[in-house]
């Protein structure tokens, strides 16, 4: 009996190869991707790369997402295959095969299928390991070294994970077969979903949830609020999409059926009737395609922007080759001479340290400014945040910078000619009346000019204005402002050294005297930075994030194509009998083709339309999240978004053309 069961299992896999080919391809690719992520995150050579800890953590996070997505894909594919084999399995029981034998046969099928597909996937993973590791190093802007380390622990981890998945699928299949009678199995493929109830109420609920999610996305003004709002909106959009595909579209089709002038035309009658049936049976599949499409596009936009915009981010964080920050006062505890005296001492001390460390100076800039955290402005009153931050919530925080006119001229080359009681103001999402004086403590300043842009961008690393609403003031002289907040001096140095030499000098500086201070000044804090070191650290993160984004995009795309293909083939088999009947009662081939085209175009491009609509409303909050990371080039974000949409539309259209051919071939096969 065992030999018969084994033979039947092998024969069934070959006989149903059209169903199993996509399942096998997805399983093999999933095993390959899972192995690559596992291997990369445990690659011992990665520890030698600058920022290795960040890269490893990022890869491990991506690995968990990939493994979860893989499990969902295989669950869907298995469900589709078993559903379409329901009649075949039912006939086996009618012909005398006992349930125990049927369960054993499907178990053997699962074992054979998993061994072959996961085995091939692991082999491809091992072959591609060296290449993918080199690509990862390339995206991180690290010297590419072609090394490959096979570790049995990585392979065993992947094998164990897929063993658990297929064990779960075997249990699920066994439960389904055990609870189904022979008659239910024979009719299983033809059973559609029952007619929905309260469709109008569900539609209104779905529209309400979707509108609220869109409102949340459009109402975000601060990058700090963007991430929690984004995740909330994502959950709401997913729920609304499933509700609208389940009830909303059916309600719309029912409305079309009530329009007699439209409905009672041969092509429309057939298309709308079939669409109503399809939506009852495949609404969840279409909604899943819409969600996966949205995830693919957003992942591509985020990954590409983070990677391509990395240089912008570095230029903001480190405007010069070497940067030094000196803090003179904090929370009102002042230790100050005149600004000019302090700057002269710091420039001399910094120059001496650089000279001792073998760093030639080609350019040096010095800016002294006030930096502080303030609450929301009321009646043009700047409210400084006190020492204990009482009375302020996190979302009420604004940032304040005050520069003198000399610093403004050094950054922009423009003169403002301010008097001691005048200010020029740049505001980012901070409301104030430019026609009224701005009050700081006991002092009032008349607004002489409202500045059109943040003049400190790429000049000083004051990146708090990216995260929080900000106010940047320019006064005639800082010594004229009695402001009890942090007063800092920024010194930026450019050098003629190569990047390798800069990194060496920076590491020497960090090792020898990171906390050394000038003896003639009492500082409350100081810090330093290197553009080369920041670039290495940034691309270690953004490169690995971009790498993960590309892989996740491939996984999401693979899942989307799988759902589309299985949905189309399933519907083709269901529609074939109906079209045969209609041709027998007088429907010609031309009308059949027209009806097929209309159905496929509607069903195929409906999820894509939802995906683009979701993206349009998510664009603002997505831009805010990228701004929080440091991507301030809005033109780049928009350009990447448009190209990502165009690229995905092209891929989607290609899948449409391929599956349309398969659909028509199935329809014509009878």
XYZ file of C-alpha atoms in Angstrom, residues 16-667:
652
model
C -1.113 19.137 -11.318
C 2.135 20.810 -12.319
C 0.329 23.927 -13.611
C -0.886 24.500 -10.063
C 2.400 23.542 -8.430
C 4.864 25.405 -10.695
C 4.185 28.873 -9.196
C 4.046 27.351 -5.698
C 7.390 25.618 -6.287
C 9.013 28.732 -7.760
C 7.902 30.903 -4.841
C 9.040 28.299 -2.295
C 12.475 27.950 -3.900
C 12.966 31.735 -4.175
C 11.753 32.189 -0.610
C 14.248 29.606 0.639
C 17.004 31.358 -1.336
C 16.158 34.788 0.092
C 15.746 33.413 3.619
C 19.161 31.727 3.425
C 20.831 34.870 2.059
C 19.442 37.034 4.857
C 20.418 34.479 7.488
C 23.907 34.056 6.029
C 24.546 37.799 5.724
C 23.363 38.623 9.230
C 25.768 35.993 10.648
C 28.677 36.561 8.263
C 31.880 36.796 10.378
C 33.558 39.073 7.791
C 30.834 41.669 8.328
C 32.269 42.357 11.792
C 35.294 43.942 10.089
C 33.129 46.585 8.378
C 32.680 50.035 9.941
C 29.256 50.159 11.624
C 28.950 46.368 11.597
C 26.643 46.235 14.623
C 24.091 48.525 12.971
C 24.248 46.534 9.738
C 23.793 43.203 11.510
C 20.797 44.433 13.512
C 19.215 45.885 10.369
C 19.719 42.627 8.462
C 18.252 40.581 11.308
C 15.204 42.859 11.385
C 14.796 42.384 7.630
C 15.190 38.639 8.067
C 12.207 38.495 10.449
C 10.027 40.453 8.003
C 11.039 38.190 5.123
C 10.357 34.995 7.068
C 6.916 36.204 8.152
C 6.005 37.257 4.598
C 7.230 33.922 3.246
C 5.006 32.033 5.680
C 1.961 34.049 4.557
C 2.743 33.453 0.862
C 3.130 29.707 1.291
C -0.065 29.538 3.335
C -1.970 31.289 0.533
C -0.422 29.161 -2.230
C -1.120 25.927 -0.374
C -4.719 26.967 0.234
C -5.219 27.712 -3.450
C -3.690 24.420 -4.596
C -5.749 22.335 -2.169
C -8.932 24.198 -3.079
C -8.419 23.543 -6.790
C -7.585 19.889 -6.114
C -10.681 19.430 -3.977
C -12.674 17.690 -6.727
C -9.786 15.331 -7.518
C -9.377 14.356 -3.858
C -13.124 13.886 -3.512
C -13.179 11.500 -6.479
C -10.437 9.429 -4.806
C -12.708 8.917 -1.793
C -15.696 8.084 -4.021
C -13.577 5.455 -5.785
C -12.826 3.787 -2.459
C -9.698 5.433 -1.078
C -10.064 5.752 2.696
C -9.553 9.048 4.506
C -6.456 7.666 6.217
C -4.898 6.776 2.871
C -5.885 10.185 1.474
C -4.220 11.953 4.412
C -1.088 9.837 3.993
C -0.986 10.596 0.267
C -1.217 14.383 0.779
C 1.429 14.141 3.512
C 3.822 12.364 1.135
C 3.076 15.008 -1.512
C 3.940 17.752 0.972
C 7.186 16.021 1.985
C 8.308 15.445 -1.621
C 7.370 18.979 -2.657
C 9.141 20.619 0.295
C 12.318 18.533 -0.060
C 12.748 19.399 -3.735
C 11.811 23.099 -3.584
C 13.591 24.006 -0.335
C 16.609 21.960 -1.431
C 16.886 23.848 -4.724
C 16.355 27.129 -2.887
C 19.208 26.432 -0.480
C 21.532 25.427 -3.322
C 20.832 28.689 -5.151
C 21.286 30.594 -1.888
C 24.737 29.092 -1.341
C 25.712 29.829 -4.966
C 24.550 33.469 -4.754
C 25.918 34.116 -1.257
C 29.254 35.577 -2.375
C 27.641 37.829 -5.019
C 24.965 39.160 -2.667
C 27.554 39.868 0.034
C 29.566 41.869 -2.521
C 26.423 43.821 -3.481
C 25.765 44.586 0.192
C 29.310 45.938 0.604
C 28.864 48.004 -2.553
C 25.657 49.608 -1.276
C 27.471 50.435 1.975
C 30.288 52.168 0.026
C 32.790 49.688 1.446
C 35.644 48.081 -0.478
C 34.236 44.938 -2.084
C 35.853 41.687 -0.978
C 34.630 38.460 -2.599
C 34.427 36.059 0.309
C 31.903 33.379 1.089
C 31.535 31.480 4.317
C 29.203 28.499 4.364
C 27.944 27.777 7.868
C 25.797 24.745 8.544
C 24.023 26.641 11.297
C 22.582 29.067 8.721
C 21.349 26.260 6.478
C 19.873 24.389 9.449
C 18.074 27.550 10.602
C 16.372 27.900 7.207
C 15.591 24.170 7.008
C 14.048 24.243 10.477
C 11.915 27.268 9.629
C 10.558 25.738 6.417
C 10.071 22.431 8.227
C 7.800 24.240 10.686
C 5.915 25.947 7.845
C 5.268 22.738 5.905
C 4.433 20.859 9.097
C 1.783 23.504 9.756
C 0.509 23.213 6.171
C 0.309 19.415 6.495
C -1.712 19.731 9.711
C -3.987 22.300 8.049
C -4.555 20.091 5.003
C -5.231 17.062 7.188
C -7.775 18.995 9.237
C -9.570 20.262 6.129
C -9.769 16.798 4.555
C -10.872 15.143 7.803
C -13.744 17.586 8.288
C -14.986 17.394 4.668
C -17.241 14.710 3.231
C -16.716 13.230 -0.212
C -19.573 15.334 -1.618
C -18.156 18.519 -0.087
C -14.755 17.782 -1.596
C -16.220 17.174 -5.053
C -18.173 20.453 -4.945
C -15.526 22.406 -3.029
C -14.058 24.208 -6.033
C -17.454 25.449 -7.158
C -18.584 26.785 -3.814
C -18.587 30.557 -3.822
C -19.002 32.852 -0.895
C -22.491 33.464 0.371
C -24.233 36.690 -0.494
C -23.075 39.436 1.783
C -25.445 41.141 4.180
C -25.654 44.819 5.052
C -23.505 45.701 2.034
C -24.456 49.382 2.087
C -23.672 49.659 5.794
C -20.323 47.917 5.294
C -19.546 50.212 2.360
C -20.241 53.338 4.401
C -18.129 51.951 7.250
C -15.242 51.201 4.879
C -15.443 54.650 3.293
C -15.532 56.277 6.732
C -12.436 54.386 7.909
C -10.588 55.157 4.666
C -11.436 58.873 4.776
C -10.286 59.066 8.404
C -7.004 57.303 7.548
C -6.424 59.733 4.686
C -7.223 62.651 6.983
C -4.626 61.435 9.499
C -1.992 61.209 6.772
C -2.714 64.670 5.401
C -2.912 66.381 8.799
C 0.647 65.528 9.907
C 2.821 68.640 10.149
C 5.713 67.445 12.328
C 8.125 64.623 11.414
C 8.092 63.564 15.079
C 4.385 62.734 14.797
C 4.723 61.120 11.371
C 5.807 57.588 12.324
C 3.044 56.741 14.857
C 0.442 58.367 12.601
C 1.752 56.397 9.623
C 1.406 53.032 11.367
C -2.090 53.934 12.596
C -3.109 55.007 9.094
C -1.634 51.812 7.587
C -3.780 49.603 9.829
C -6.896 51.652 9.033
C -6.201 51.598 5.285
C -5.739 47.810 5.303
C -9.038 47.308 7.155
C -10.869 49.778 4.892
C -9.459 48.185 1.726
C -10.681 44.723 2.681
C -14.128 46.079 3.619
C -14.492 48.059 0.388
C -13.410 45.165 -1.816
C -15.758 42.852 0.055
C -18.807 45.131 0.141
C -18.197 48.456 -1.586
C -17.425 47.164 -5.072
C -20.296 44.677 -4.957
C -22.625 47.531 -3.968
C -21.374 49.515 -6.961
C -21.913 46.551 -9.312
C -25.419 46.057 -7.922
C -26.072 49.720 -8.707
C -24.905 49.115 -12.293
C -27.301 46.172 -12.548
C -30.165 48.499 -11.671
C -29.247 50.766 -14.615
C -31.146 48.904 -17.335
C -29.766 50.973 -20.244
C -26.228 49.938 -19.267
C -26.757 46.467 -17.850
C -28.892 44.901 -20.595
C -26.190 44.971 -23.251
C -24.527 41.616 -24.014
C -20.955 42.606 -23.070
C -21.984 44.575 -19.978
C -24.500 41.950 -18.867
C -21.898 39.184 -18.939
C -19.085 41.290 -17.460
C -21.078 42.755 -14.571
C -22.726 39.425 -13.704
C -19.382 37.647 -13.660
C -17.764 40.475 -11.703
C -20.426 40.214 -8.992
C -19.683 36.499 -8.685
C -15.938 37.118 -8.756
C -16.029 39.811 -6.109
C -18.004 37.578 -3.762
C -15.446 34.831 -4.192
C -12.177 36.714 -4.705
C -12.590 40.020 -2.894
C -9.935 39.108 -0.342
C -7.457 38.202 -3.072
C -7.957 41.517 -4.870
C -7.659 43.463 -1.619
C -4.442 41.574 -0.856
C -3.050 42.549 -4.271
C -3.887 46.208 -3.564
C -2.171 46.098 -0.158
C 0.910 44.245 -1.450
C 1.196 46.679 -4.367
C 1.097 49.623 -1.977
C 3.718 48.002 0.257
C 5.982 47.352 -2.738
C 5.821 50.944 -3.999
C 6.304 52.517 -0.555
C 9.219 50.196 0.229
C 10.892 51.122 -3.066
C 10.354 54.854 -2.507
C 11.721 54.710 1.034
C 14.700 52.512 0.218
C 15.843 54.441 -2.857
C 15.407 57.844 -1.203
C 17.334 56.815 1.895
C 20.194 55.495 -0.220
C 20.353 58.180 -2.915
C 19.734 60.952 -0.382
C 22.555 59.720 1.858
C 25.009 62.360 0.648
C 22.506 65.118 1.409
C 22.082 63.712 4.897
C 25.840 63.634 5.479
C 26.258 67.198 4.211
C 23.670 68.353 6.751
C 25.163 66.440 9.655
C 28.774 67.376 8.850
C 28.997 70.546 6.695
C 32.818 70.476 6.891
C 35.527 67.810 6.903
C 36.004 68.205 10.671
C 33.491 69.848 13.003
C 33.841 71.061 16.592
C 31.117 72.200 18.977
C 31.782 74.135 22.182
C 29.075 74.920 24.727
C 29.511 77.790 27.174
C 26.323 77.858 29.166
C 23.433 75.631 29.999
C 20.102 76.214 31.713
C 21.047 79.728 32.698
C 24.391 78.870 34.291
C 26.589 81.275 32.320
C 30.360 81.280 31.996
C 30.987 83.895 29.347
C 33.354 86.527 28.145
C 32.508 88.511 25.024
C 31.702 86.445 21.963
C 34.746 87.725 20.084
C 37.149 86.744 22.878
C 35.730 83.235 23.097
C 35.880 82.643 19.354
C 39.514 83.794 19.157
C 40.581 81.427 21.961
C 38.690 78.485 20.469
C 40.020 79.043 16.947
C 43.588 79.170 18.229
C 43.139 76.095 20.430
C 41.449 74.098 17.624
C 44.157 75.084 15.123
C 46.899 73.957 17.505
C 45.246 70.574 18.065
C 44.771 70.008 14.351
C 48.376 70.973 13.657
C 49.625 68.582 16.344
C 47.531 65.834 14.762
C 48.945 66.490 11.288
C 45.828 68.071 9.760
C 46.539 70.939 7.308
C 43.757 73.570 7.353
C 42.543 74.850 3.986
C 39.443 76.582 5.358
C 38.021 77.377 8.799
C 34.604 78.876 9.638
C 33.406 79.934 13.087
C 29.829 80.676 14.162
C 28.559 81.387 17.672
C 24.831 81.155 18.367
C 22.160 80.552 20.972
C 20.320 77.238 20.882
C 17.294 76.388 22.962
C 13.998 74.561 23.222
C 10.864 76.673 23.452
C 7.158 76.071 23.739
C 4.480 77.230 21.331
C 4.484 80.987 20.777
C 1.557 82.994 22.112
C 1.219 86.685 21.203
C 4.760 86.601 19.735
C 6.152 85.643 23.157
C 9.084 83.201 23.027
C 8.634 80.887 26.021
C 11.902 79.247 26.980
C 11.625 75.703 28.233
C 12.687 75.650 31.872
C 15.219 73.327 33.446
C 12.670 70.652 34.380
C 10.605 71.013 31.205
C 7.421 71.435 33.181
C 4.220 72.488 31.486
C 5.231 71.271 28.030
C 4.324 68.114 26.148
C 6.701 66.486 23.699
C 4.571 67.566 20.751
C 4.534 71.219 21.891
C 8.302 71.551 21.576
C 9.805 74.058 19.135
C 13.496 74.829 18.646
C 15.117 78.258 18.687
C 18.400 79.429 17.170
C 19.781 82.961 17.415
C 22.690 84.060 15.197
C 24.351 87.431 14.836
C 24.463 89.450 11.648
C 28.125 88.643 11.010
C 27.376 84.901 10.984
C 24.445 85.457 8.609
C 26.685 87.352 6.211
C 29.343 84.631 6.449
C 26.779 81.984 5.456
C 24.871 83.894 2.771
C 27.069 86.814 1.693
C 24.150 89.198 2.315
C 23.926 92.199 4.650
C 20.889 92.867 6.824
C 21.960 96.163 8.509
C 20.048 95.434 11.715
C 19.907 97.757 14.692
C 20.189 96.443 18.260
C 16.395 96.120 18.598
C 15.696 94.490 15.225
C 15.622 90.854 14.071
C 15.310 88.907 10.848
C 13.269 85.713 11.188
C 13.055 82.344 9.474
C 10.127 80.232 10.663
C 9.381 76.582 10.002
C 5.830 75.725 11.096
C 5.938 78.285 13.935
C 3.123 80.832 13.798
C 3.920 84.426 14.691
C 2.811 87.918 13.657
C 5.584 89.588 11.644
C 3.920 92.985 12.141
C 4.276 92.783 15.925
C 7.500 92.737 18.023
C 8.920 89.360 19.069
C 9.376 89.196 22.842
C 12.243 87.168 24.328
C 12.268 87.360 28.095
C 12.130 91.080 28.899
C 13.361 92.203 25.481
C 11.324 93.158 22.415
C 12.615 93.011 18.852
C 10.999 94.476 15.761
C 10.845 92.103 12.798
C 12.718 93.839 9.978
C 12.691 90.944 7.515
C 11.129 87.521 7.171
C 13.747 85.189 5.701
C 12.520 82.884 2.888
C 14.669 79.831 3.668
C 16.768 78.176 6.345
C 20.120 79.872 5.748
C 21.893 77.562 8.224
C 21.240 74.420 6.123
C 24.554 72.899 4.963
C 26.386 75.578 7.012
C 25.926 74.370 10.607
C 24.667 70.980 11.792
C 21.536 72.351 13.499
C 19.357 69.442 12.420
C 16.805 69.833 15.192
C 14.796 71.975 12.754
C 14.228 68.856 10.630
C 12.413 67.106 13.458
C 10.680 69.950 15.263
C 9.073 73.233 14.251
C 11.806 75.851 14.429
C 12.482 79.565 14.709
C 15.817 81.035 13.579
C 16.501 84.660 14.530
C 19.254 86.967 13.317
C 20.210 89.860 15.635
C 22.785 92.609 15.316
C 25.062 91.217 18.076
C 24.632 88.243 20.411
C 26.004 90.284 23.330
C 22.911 92.495 23.040
C 20.622 89.526 23.822
C 20.144 88.523 27.459
C 19.053 84.993 26.590
C 19.382 82.313 29.254
C 19.860 79.235 27.101
C 22.647 77.181 25.529
C 25.306 79.286 23.808
C 27.504 77.356 21.403
C 30.399 77.959 19.061
C 30.697 75.879 15.915
C 34.042 75.574 14.139
C 34.139 73.853 10.760
C 37.427 72.869 9.160
C 38.132 71.721 5.604
C 41.408 70.044 4.743
C 43.380 68.833 1.737
C 43.812 65.322 3.179
C 42.392 62.287 1.391
C 39.428 60.485 2.936
C 41.650 57.645 4.178
C 43.982 60.158 5.842
C 41.047 62.023 7.361
C 39.697 58.808 8.876
C 43.134 57.993 10.317
C 43.504 61.473 11.873
C 39.980 61.289 13.249
C 40.585 57.924 14.919
C 43.855 59.238 16.385
C 42.064 62.308 17.726
C 39.336 60.183 19.325
C 41.895 57.860 20.907
C 44.214 60.550 22.298
C 42.251 63.583 23.449
C 38.480 63.404 23.004
C 37.744 65.280 26.259
C 40.590 67.792 26.262
C 39.449 71.436 26.717
C 41.146 74.846 26.436
C 42.516 75.837 29.858
C 41.556 79.527 29.564
C 37.818 78.809 29.128
C 35.333 76.945 31.276
C 33.122 74.917 28.959
C 29.958 73.101 29.941
C 30.288 70.714 26.998
C 32.045 70.022 23.716
C 31.927 67.592 20.822
C 33.534 66.855 17.492
C 32.758 65.086 14.254
C 34.215 63.915 10.963
C 32.452 63.889 7.615
C 34.328 60.757 6.520
C 33.394 58.899 9.703
C 29.800 60.094 9.393
C 29.686 58.923 5.784
C 30.926 55.474 6.770
C 28.394 55.267 9.595
C 25.533 56.639 7.492
C 26.073 54.364 4.512
C 26.516 51.378 6.800
C 22.927 52.057 7.860
C 21.380 53.430 4.650
C 23.191 50.918 2.444
C 21.964 47.962 4.467
C 18.492 49.527 4.668
C 18.438 50.020 0.890
C 19.625 46.444 0.428
C 16.820 45.167 2.654
C 14.315 47.420 0.915
C 15.195 45.935 -2.469
C 14.903 42.390 -1.135
C 11.590 43.129 0.574
C 10.334 44.713 -2.631
C 11.220 41.507 -4.475
C 9.363 39.467 -1.841
C 6.283 41.718 -2.014
C 6.361 41.638 -5.813
C 6.714 37.865 -5.774
C 3.724 37.603 -3.434
C 1.690 39.945 -5.641
C 2.434 37.984 -8.817
C 1.617 34.721 -7.038
C -1.772 35.990 -5.863
C -2.553 37.458 -9.300
C -1.591 34.307 -11.189
C -3.490 31.932 -8.947
C -6.536 34.194 -8.919
C -6.597 34.447 -12.703
C -6.130 30.716 -13.311
C -8.769 29.876 -10.717
C -11.256 32.269 -12.284
C -10.454 30.987 -15.769
C -11.462 27.448 -14.824
C -14.631 28.787 -13.185
C -15.547 30.996 -16.162
C -14.805 28.358 -18.807
C -18.016 26.410 -18.288
C -20.134 29.577 -18.257
C -18.625 30.848 -21.517
C -19.161 27.447 -23.164
C -22.835 27.606 -22.229
C -23.172 31.181 -23.499
C -21.533 30.349 -26.816
C -24.003 27.480 -27.212
C -26.914 29.906 -26.778
C -25.594 32.354 -29.387
C -22.654 34.369 -27.989
C -20.066 34.694 -30.767
C -16.274 34.616 -30.290
C -15.915 38.388 -30.710
C -18.359 39.074 -27.886
C -16.575 36.464 -25.785
C -13.213 38.216 -26.303
C -14.714 41.627 -25.552
C -16.296 40.354 -22.357
C -13.039 38.689 -21.265
C -11.028 41.864 -21.901
C -13.458 44.029 -19.942
C -13.545 41.650 -16.985
C -9.797 41.211 -16.838
C -9.047 44.912 -17.201
C -11.510 45.791 -14.447
C -10.378 43.108 -12.029
C -6.699 43.574 -12.798
C -6.388 47.330 -12.602
C -8.779 47.900 -9.719
C -6.162 46.883 -7.081
C -3.526 48.999 -8.840
C -5.855 52.012 -8.769
C -6.343 51.537 -5.033
C -2.570 51.227 -4.544
C -1.882 54.515 -6.346
C -4.709 56.207 -4.432
C -3.291 54.990 -1.100
C 0.156 56.224 -2.108
C -1.147 59.657 -3.102
C -2.624 60.193 0.352
C 0.357 58.590 2.125
C 2.883 60.739 0.259
C 2.876 63.604 2.760
C 3.398 61.450 5.848
C 5.987 59.355 3.970
C 7.883 62.549 3.114
C 7.785 63.572 6.787
C 9.241 60.213 7.834
C 12.033 60.573 5.274
C 12.613 64.114 6.549
C 13.014 62.703 10.061
C 15.732 60.391 8.730
C 17.450 63.328 7.021
C 16.113 63.322 3.440
C 15.255 66.996 2.895
C 15.403 66.998 -0.916
C 11.659 67.066 -1.676
C 12.323 67.069 -5.416
C 14.247 63.797 -5.110
C 11.437 62.209 -3.072
C 8.825 63.150 -5.686
C 11.006 62.012 -8.580
C 11.674 58.625 -6.963
C 7.956 58.229 -6.191
C 6.940 58.893 -9.799
C 9.580 56.555 -11.242
C 8.658 53.838 -8.720
C 4.999 54.099 -9.737
C 5.907 53.983 -13.423
C 8.207 50.988 -12.905
C 5.600 49.090 -10.922
C 2.895 49.911 -13.478
C 5.132 48.460 -16.199
C 5.734 45.264 -14.205
C 2.044 45.015 -13.377
C 1.111 45.458 -17.042
C 3.567 42.713 -18.000
C 1.984 40.338 -15.474
C -1.445 41.319 -16.823
C -0.466 40.435 -20.395
C 1.041 37.091 -19.348
C -1.883 36.024 -17.173
C -4.421 37.279 -19.730
C -2.910 34.859 -22.244
C -3.138 32.005 -19.720
C -6.719 32.980 -18.894
C -7.777 32.976 -22.572
C -6.049 29.647 -23.237
C -7.987 28.033 -20.371
C -11.269 29.559 -21.575
